[in-house]
PDB file of C-alpha atoms and ligand atoms in Angstrom:
ATOM      1  CA  UNK A 275       0.000   0.000   0.000  1.00 77.00           C
ATOM      2  CA  UNK A 276       1.323   3.363  -0.963  1.00 94.00           C
ATOM      3  CA  UNK A 277       0.140   6.816  -1.864  1.00 97.00           C
ATOM      4  CA  UNK A 278       1.427   7.507  -5.347  1.00 98.00           C
ATOM      5  CA  UNK A 279       2.627  10.770  -6.846  1.00 98.00           C
ATOM      6  CA  UNK A 280       0.083  12.296  -9.226  1.00 98.00           C
ATOM      7  CA  UNK A 281       1.291  13.613 -12.596  1.00 98.00           C
ATOM      8  CA  UNK A 282       0.185  17.136 -13.481  1.00 98.00           C
ATOM      9  CA  UNK A 283      -0.770  18.502 -16.872  1.00 98.00           C
ATOM     10  CA  UNK A 284       2.336  18.833 -19.013  1.00 98.00           C
ATOM     11  CA  UNK A 285       3.775  15.451 -18.039  1.00 98.00           C
ATOM     12  CA  UNK A 286       3.987  13.293 -21.188  1.00 98.00           C
ATOM     13  CA  UNK A 287       2.386  10.276 -19.455  1.00 98.00           C
ATOM     14  CA  UNK A 288      -0.902  12.200 -19.442  1.00 98.00           C
ATOM     15  CA  UNK A 289      -0.776  12.817 -23.188  1.00 98.00           C
ATOM     16  CA  UNK A 290      -0.228   9.263 -24.424  1.00 97.00           C
ATOM     17  CA  UNK A 291      -2.543   6.400 -25.303  1.00 98.00           C
ATOM     18  CA  UNK A 292      -2.484   3.916 -22.416  1.00 98.00           C
ATOM     19  CA  UNK A 293      -1.954   0.229 -23.125  1.00 98.00           C
ATOM     20  CA  UNK A 294      -4.487  -2.540 -22.633  1.00 98.00           C
ATOM     21  CA  UNK A 295      -3.961  -4.717 -19.575  1.00 98.00           C
ATOM     22  CA  UNK A 296      -3.315  -8.271 -20.771  1.00 97.00           C
ATOM     23  CA  UNK A 297      -3.668  -9.993 -17.396  1.00 97.00           C
ATOM     24  CA  UNK A 298      -6.053  -8.164 -15.022  1.00 96.00           C
ATOM     25  CA  UNK A 299      -5.167 -10.579 -12.242  1.00 96.00           C
ATOM     26  CA  UNK A 300      -1.392 -10.153 -12.409  1.00 97.00           C
ATOM     27  CA  UNK A 301       0.067  -9.312  -8.982  1.00 97.00           C
ATOM     28  CA  UNK A 302       1.549  -6.067 -10.316  1.00 97.00           C
ATOM     29  CA  UNK A 303      -1.881  -4.982 -11.557  1.00 98.00           C
ATOM     30  CA  UNK A 304      -3.482  -5.885  -8.243  1.00 97.00           C
ATOM     31  CA  UNK A 305      -0.853  -3.870  -6.363  1.00 98.00           C
ATOM     32  CA  UNK A 306      -1.268  -0.885  -8.667  1.00 98.00           C
ATOM     33  CA  UNK A 307      -5.052  -0.896  -8.173  1.00 98.00           C
ATOM     34  CA  UNK A 308      -4.674  -1.001  -4.385  1.00 98.00           C
ATOM     35  CA  UNK A 309      -2.341   1.981  -4.532  1.00 98.00           C
ATOM     36  CA  UNK A 310      -4.589   3.872  -6.962  1.00 98.00           C
ATOM     37  CA  UNK A 311      -7.567   3.507  -4.641  1.00 98.00           C
ATOM     38  CA  UNK A 312      -5.503   4.639  -1.681  1.00 98.00           C
ATOM     39  CA  UNK A 313      -4.166   7.614  -3.659  1.00 98.00           C
ATOM     40  CA  UNK A 314      -7.648   8.630  -4.843  1.00 97.00           C
ATOM     41  CA  UNK A 315      -9.098   8.494  -1.326  1.00 96.00           C
ATOM     42  CA  UNK A 316      -6.152  10.412   0.096  1.00 96.00           C
ATOM     43  CA  UNK A 317      -6.252  13.206  -2.534  1.00 96.00           C
ATOM     44  CA  UNK A 318      -9.306  13.203  -2.173  1.00 95.00           C
ATOM     45  CA  UNK A 319     -10.841  12.629  -5.567  1.00 95.00           C
ATOM     46  CA  UNK A 320     -13.859  10.868  -7.017  1.00 96.00           C
ATOM     47  CA  UNK A 321     -11.801   9.154  -9.712  1.00 98.00           C
ATOM     48  CA  UNK A 322      -8.271   8.358 -10.798  1.00 98.00           C
ATOM     49  CA  UNK A 323      -6.690   6.779 -13.864  1.00 98.00           C
ATOM     50  CA  UNK A 324      -3.421   4.834 -14.075  1.00 98.00           C
ATOM     51  CA  UNK A 325      -1.694   7.421 -16.343  1.00 98.00           C
ATOM     52  CA  UNK A 326      -2.209   9.975 -13.567  1.00 98.00           C
ATOM     53  CA  UNK A 327       0.068   7.886 -11.360  1.00 98.00           C
ATOM     54  CA  UNK A 328       2.638   7.544 -14.161  1.00 98.00           C
ATOM     55  CA  UNK A 329       1.503   4.102 -15.364  1.00 98.00           C
ATOM     56  CA  UNK A 330       0.306   4.057 -19.007  1.00 98.00           C
ATOM     57  CA  UNK A 331      -2.231   1.231 -18.509  1.00 98.00           C
ATOM     58  CA  UNK A 332      -5.978   1.168 -19.186  1.00 98.00           C
ATOM     59  CA  UNK A 333      -7.199   1.154 -15.578  1.00 98.00           C
ATOM     60  CA  UNK A 334      -9.507   3.607 -13.829  1.00 98.00           C
ATOM     61  CA  UNK A 335     -10.966   3.704 -10.324  1.00 98.00           C
ATOM     62  CA  UNK A 336     -13.799   5.867  -9.070  1.00 98.00           C
ATOM     63  CA  UNK A 337     -16.240   6.281  -6.231  1.00 96.00           C
ATOM     64  CA  UNK A 338     -19.055   8.798  -6.341  1.00 91.00           C
ATOM     65  CA  UNK A 339     -20.218   9.902  -2.895  1.00 87.00           C
ATOM     66  CA  UNK A 340     -23.948  10.261  -2.415  1.00 87.00           C
ATOM     67  CA  UNK A 341     -23.721  14.051  -1.989  1.00 82.00           C
ATOM     68  CA  UNK A 342     -22.306  14.384  -5.536  1.00 78.00           C
ATOM     69  CA  UNK A 343     -25.077  12.342  -7.070  1.00 74.00           C
ATOM     70  CA  UNK A 344     -28.144  12.832  -4.946  1.00 68.00           C
ATOM     71  CA  UNK A 345     -30.504  11.506  -7.618  1.00 73.00           C
ATOM     72  CA  UNK A 346     -28.823   8.151  -7.903  1.00 73.00           C
ATOM     73  CA  UNK A 347     -27.404   7.734  -4.407  1.00 81.00           C
ATOM     74  CA  UNK A 348     -23.755   7.668  -5.452  1.00 89.00           C
ATOM     75  CA  UNK A 349     -21.689   4.866  -6.950  1.00 94.00           C
ATOM     76  CA  UNK A 350     -19.680   2.385  -4.876  1.00 95.00           C
ATOM     77  CA  UNK A 351     -15.947   2.046  -5.367  1.00 97.00           C
ATOM     78  CA  UNK A 352     -15.448   0.668  -8.864  1.00 98.00           C
ATOM     79  CA  UNK A 353     -12.335  -0.552 -10.655  1.00 98.00           C
ATOM     80  CA  UNK A 354     -12.495  -0.802 -14.440  1.00 98.00           C
ATOM     81  CA  UNK A 355      -9.795  -2.505 -16.461  1.00 98.00           C
ATOM     82  CA  UNK A 356      -9.749  -1.957 -20.245  1.00 98.00           C
ATOM     83  CA  UNK A 357     -12.953   0.113 -20.083  1.00 98.00           C
ATOM     84  CA  UNK A 358     -15.060   1.074 -23.062  1.00 98.00           C
ATOM     85  CA  UNK A 359     -17.659   3.816 -23.173  1.00 98.00           C
ATOM     86  CA  UNK A 360     -20.576   4.080 -25.550  1.00 98.00           C
ATOM     87  CA  UNK A 361     -22.985   7.041 -25.564  1.00 98.00           C
ATOM     88  CA  UNK A 362     -26.636   5.926 -25.439  1.00 98.00           C
ATOM     89  CA  UNK A 363     -28.004   9.179 -26.802  1.00 97.00           C
ATOM     90  CA  UNK A 364     -26.781  12.312 -28.510  1.00 98.00           C
ATOM     91  CA  UNK A 365     -27.774  14.419 -25.534  1.00 98.00           C
ATOM     92  CA  UNK A 366     -24.955  16.280 -23.824  1.00 98.00           C
ATOM     93  CA  UNK A 367     -24.848  18.528 -20.790  1.00 97.00           C
ATOM     94  CA  UNK A 368     -22.361  21.022 -19.387  1.00 97.00           C
ATOM     95  CA  UNK A 369     -21.048  20.554 -15.886  1.00 96.00           C
ATOM     96  CA  UNK A 370     -18.129  21.704 -13.765  1.00 96.00           C
ATOM     97  CA  UNK A 371     -15.124  19.390 -13.604  1.00 97.00           C
ATOM     98  CA  UNK A 372     -11.870  19.352 -11.754  1.00 97.00           C
ATOM     99  CA  UNK A 373      -8.938  16.993 -12.108  1.00 98.00           C
ATOM    100  CA  UNK A 374      -6.221  15.844  -9.742  1.00 98.00           C
ATOM    101  CA  UNK A 375      -3.761  16.561 -12.572  1.00 98.00           C
ATOM    102  CA  UNK A 376      -4.837  20.240 -12.658  1.00 98.00           C
ATOM    103  CA  UNK A 377      -4.919  20.966  -8.949  1.00 97.00           C
ATOM    104  CA  UNK A 378      -7.037  23.913  -7.857  1.00 96.00           C
ATOM    105  CA  UNK A 379      -8.612  24.415 -11.275  1.00 97.00           C
ATOM    106  CA  UNK A 380     -12.071  23.836 -12.719  1.00 97.00           C
ATOM    107  CA  UNK A 381     -14.011  24.371 -15.904  1.00 97.00           C
ATOM    108  CA  UNK A 382     -17.304  23.587 -17.593  1.00 97.00           C
ATOM    109  CA  UNK A 383     -17.271  20.565 -19.870  1.00 97.00           C
ATOM    110  CA  UNK A 384     -19.850  19.041 -22.206  1.00 97.00           C
ATOM    111  CA  UNK A 385     -20.418  15.320 -21.632  1.00 98.00           C
ATOM    112  CA  UNK A 386     -22.917  12.730 -22.773  1.00 98.00           C
ATOM    113  CA  UNK A 387     -25.709  12.459 -20.229  1.00 97.00           C
ATOM    114  CA  UNK A 388     -26.282   8.729 -20.720  1.00 98.00           C
ATOM    115  CA  UNK A 389     -23.686   6.075 -21.496  1.00 98.00           C
ATOM    116  CA  UNK A 390     -23.064   2.366 -21.297  1.00 98.00           C
ATOM    117  CA  UNK A 391     -19.659   1.275 -20.058  1.00 98.00           C
ATOM    118  CA  UNK A 392     -17.949  -2.055 -19.982  1.00 98.00           C
ATOM    119  CA  UNK A 393     -14.733  -3.310 -18.472  1.00 98.00           C
ATOM    120  CA  UNK A 394     -13.229  -5.979 -16.259  1.00 98.00           C
ATOM    121  CA  UNK A 395     -13.005  -5.914 -12.493  1.00 97.00           C
ATOM    122  CA  UNK A 396      -9.827  -7.018 -10.665  1.00 96.00           C
ATOM    123  CA  UNK A 397     -11.174 -10.596 -10.506  1.00 96.00           C
ATOM    124  CA  UNK A 398     -11.345 -10.609 -14.300  1.00 96.00           C
ATOM    125  CA  UNK A 399     -15.158 -10.558 -14.384  1.00 97.00           C
ATOM    126  CA  UNK A 400     -17.011  -8.396 -16.868  1.00 98.00           C
ATOM    127  CA  UNK A 401     -18.745  -5.258 -15.626  1.00 97.00           C
ATOM    128  CA  UNK A 402     -21.435  -3.616 -17.714  1.00 98.00           C
ATOM    129  CA  UNK A 403     -23.461  -0.660 -16.504  1.00 97.00           C
ATOM    130  CA  UNK A 404     -25.644   2.120 -17.800  1.00 97.00           C
ATOM    131  CA  UNK A 405     -24.775   5.460 -16.219  1.00 96.00           C
ATOM    132  CA  UNK A 406     -26.386   8.876 -16.284  1.00 95.00           C
ATOM    133  CA  UNK A 407     -25.531  12.420 -15.290  1.00 94.00           C
ATOM    134  CA  UNK A 408     -22.713  12.782 -12.745  1.00 94.00           C
ATOM    135  CA  UNK A 409     -21.854   9.080 -12.780  1.00 95.00           C
ATOM    136  CA  UNK A 410     -21.617   9.197 -16.585  1.00 97.00           C
ATOM    137  CA  UNK A 411     -19.499  12.353 -16.386  1.00 97.00           C
ATOM    138  CA  UNK A 412     -16.972  10.782 -14.027  1.00 97.00           C
ATOM    139  CA  UNK A 413     -16.587   7.689 -16.205  1.00 98.00           C
ATOM    140  CA  UNK A 414     -16.131   9.777 -19.378  1.00 98.00           C
ATOM    141  CA  UNK A 415     -13.561  11.982 -17.610  1.00 98.00           C
ATOM    142  CA  UNK A 416     -11.565   8.992 -16.341  1.00 98.00           C
ATOM    143  CA  UNK A 417     -11.675   7.049 -19.593  1.00 98.00           C
ATOM    144  CA  UNK A 418     -10.530  10.156 -21.476  1.00 98.00           C
ATOM    145  CA  UNK A 419      -7.331   9.997 -19.426  1.00 98.00           C
ATOM    146  CA  UNK A 420      -6.579   6.627 -21.064  1.00 98.00           C
ATOM    147  CA  UNK A 421      -6.543   8.341 -24.446  1.00 98.00           C
ATOM    148  CA  UNK A 422      -4.419  11.287 -23.381  1.00 98.00           C
ATOM    149  CA  UNK A 423      -7.359  13.682 -23.073  1.00 98.00           C
ATOM    150  CA  UNK A 424      -7.620  16.139 -20.185  1.00 98.00           C
ATOM    151  CA  UNK A 425     -10.894  17.997 -19.556  1.00 98.00           C
ATOM    152  CA  UNK A 426      -9.707  21.412 -20.864  1.00 98.00           C
ATOM    153  CA  UNK A 427      -9.272  19.720 -24.246  1.00 98.00           C
ATOM    154  CA  UNK A 428     -13.027  19.017 -24.205  1.00 98.00           C
ATOM    155  CA  UNK A 429     -14.025  22.562 -23.282  1.00 97.00           C
ATOM    156  CA  UNK A 430     -15.817  24.612 -25.916  1.00 94.00           C
ATOM    157  CA  UNK A 431     -15.670  27.863 -23.937  1.00 95.00           C
ATOM    158  CA  UNK A 432     -12.474  28.520 -21.999  1.00 96.00           C
ATOM    159  CA  UNK A 433     -13.926  31.527 -20.205  1.00 95.00           C
ATOM    160  CA  UNK A 434     -15.194  29.162 -17.485  1.00 95.00           C
ATOM    161  CA  UNK A 435     -11.709  27.682 -17.006  1.00 97.00           C
ATOM    162  CA  UNK A 436      -9.565  28.878 -14.137  1.00 97.00           C
ATOM    163  CA  UNK A 437      -8.427  28.578 -10.578  1.00 97.00           C
ATOM    164  CA  UNK A 438     -11.302  27.753  -8.246  1.00 95.00           C
ATOM    165  CA  UNK A 439      -9.902  30.180  -5.664  1.00 95.00           C
ATOM    166  CA  UNK A 440      -9.983  33.110  -8.115  1.00 94.00           C
ATOM    167  CA  UNK A 441     -13.408  32.238  -9.483  1.00 92.00           C
ATOM    168  CA  UNK A 442     -14.840  31.898  -5.985  1.00 89.00           C
ATOM    169  CA  UNK A 443     -13.320  35.252  -5.012  1.00 85.00           C
ATOM    170  CA  UNK A 444     -14.821  36.928  -8.072  1.00 77.00           C
ATOM    171  CA  UNK A 445     -18.197  35.439  -7.217  1.00 72.00           C
ATOM    172  CA  UNK A 446     -18.006  36.736  -3.649  1.00 71.00           C
ATOM    173  CA  UNK A 447     -17.125  40.227  -4.856  1.00 69.00           C
ATOM    174  CA  UNK A 448     -19.839  40.443  -7.464  1.00 63.00           C
ATOM    175  CA  UNK A 449     -22.429  38.365  -5.628  1.00 54.00           C
ATOM    176  CA  UNK A 450     -23.620  36.979  -8.937  1.00 46.00           C
ATOM    177  CA  UNK A 451     -26.025  34.137  -9.267  1.00 47.00           C
ATOM    178  CA  UNK A 452     -23.888  31.813 -11.257  1.00 41.00           C
ATOM    179  CA  UNK A 453     -22.429  30.051  -8.263  1.00 42.00           C
ATOM    180  CA  UNK A 454     -22.341  26.924 -10.363  1.00 44.00           C
ATOM    181  CA  UNK A 455     -19.443  28.415 -12.325  1.00 44.00           C
ATOM    182  CA  UNK A 456     -17.252  27.824  -9.317  1.00 43.00           C
ATOM    183  CA  UNK A 457     -18.942  25.019  -7.460  1.00 47.00           C
ATOM    184  CA  UNK A 458     -16.617  24.323  -4.556  1.00 44.00           C
ATOM    185  CA  UNK A 459     -17.410  20.637  -5.006  1.00 53.00           C
ATOM    186  CA  UNK A 460     -16.071  20.615  -8.572  1.00 64.00           C
ATOM    187  CA  UNK A 461     -14.688  17.278  -7.487  1.00 77.00           C
ATOM    188  CA  UNK A 462     -11.294  16.275  -8.824  1.00 80.00           C
ATOM    189  CA  UNK A 463     -11.162  13.193 -10.929  1.00 79.00           C
TER     190      UNK A 463
HETATM  191 NI1   NI B  52      -8.769  13.819 -14.199  1.00 82.67          NI
END
């Protein structure tokens, strides 16, 4: 068990295409997953991908607390090996995202509102789920990491991108209504 160092934007490991995991039950994979979960919980974050801890492998972990997904009651700790994501409709929605690889920052990102995802768990069993809203957002964010995509690369309007501290300050000063633009719980993933 170890808390791993998290790569920040600019590190080449975040820009590459991660490799498929050939043996999900290999001891090295099991150890990596244990450390990824520990690192995510310590950060804290709602999700983490292997490239973010300097390992270019197709593994993501996530756990959505109930208070981030009140409609669906959260998502228990999930490990996905070699995940695949398929949108189930064309509908997309903007929402605030943060990322452990861009500490202190947030921005609004368009994501599919309903997806199906598949992958293997650490026992090598297939997982298949339909996800909506925040759950779907987290999975899309994490799986993007496996293809070298960070959330700012998905943004269509960079005016909502910045340091949470500055955006929160600006909101306090202007007392505007758009508190969502700097949701303090723009959870890192
Ligand atoms: Ni991220």
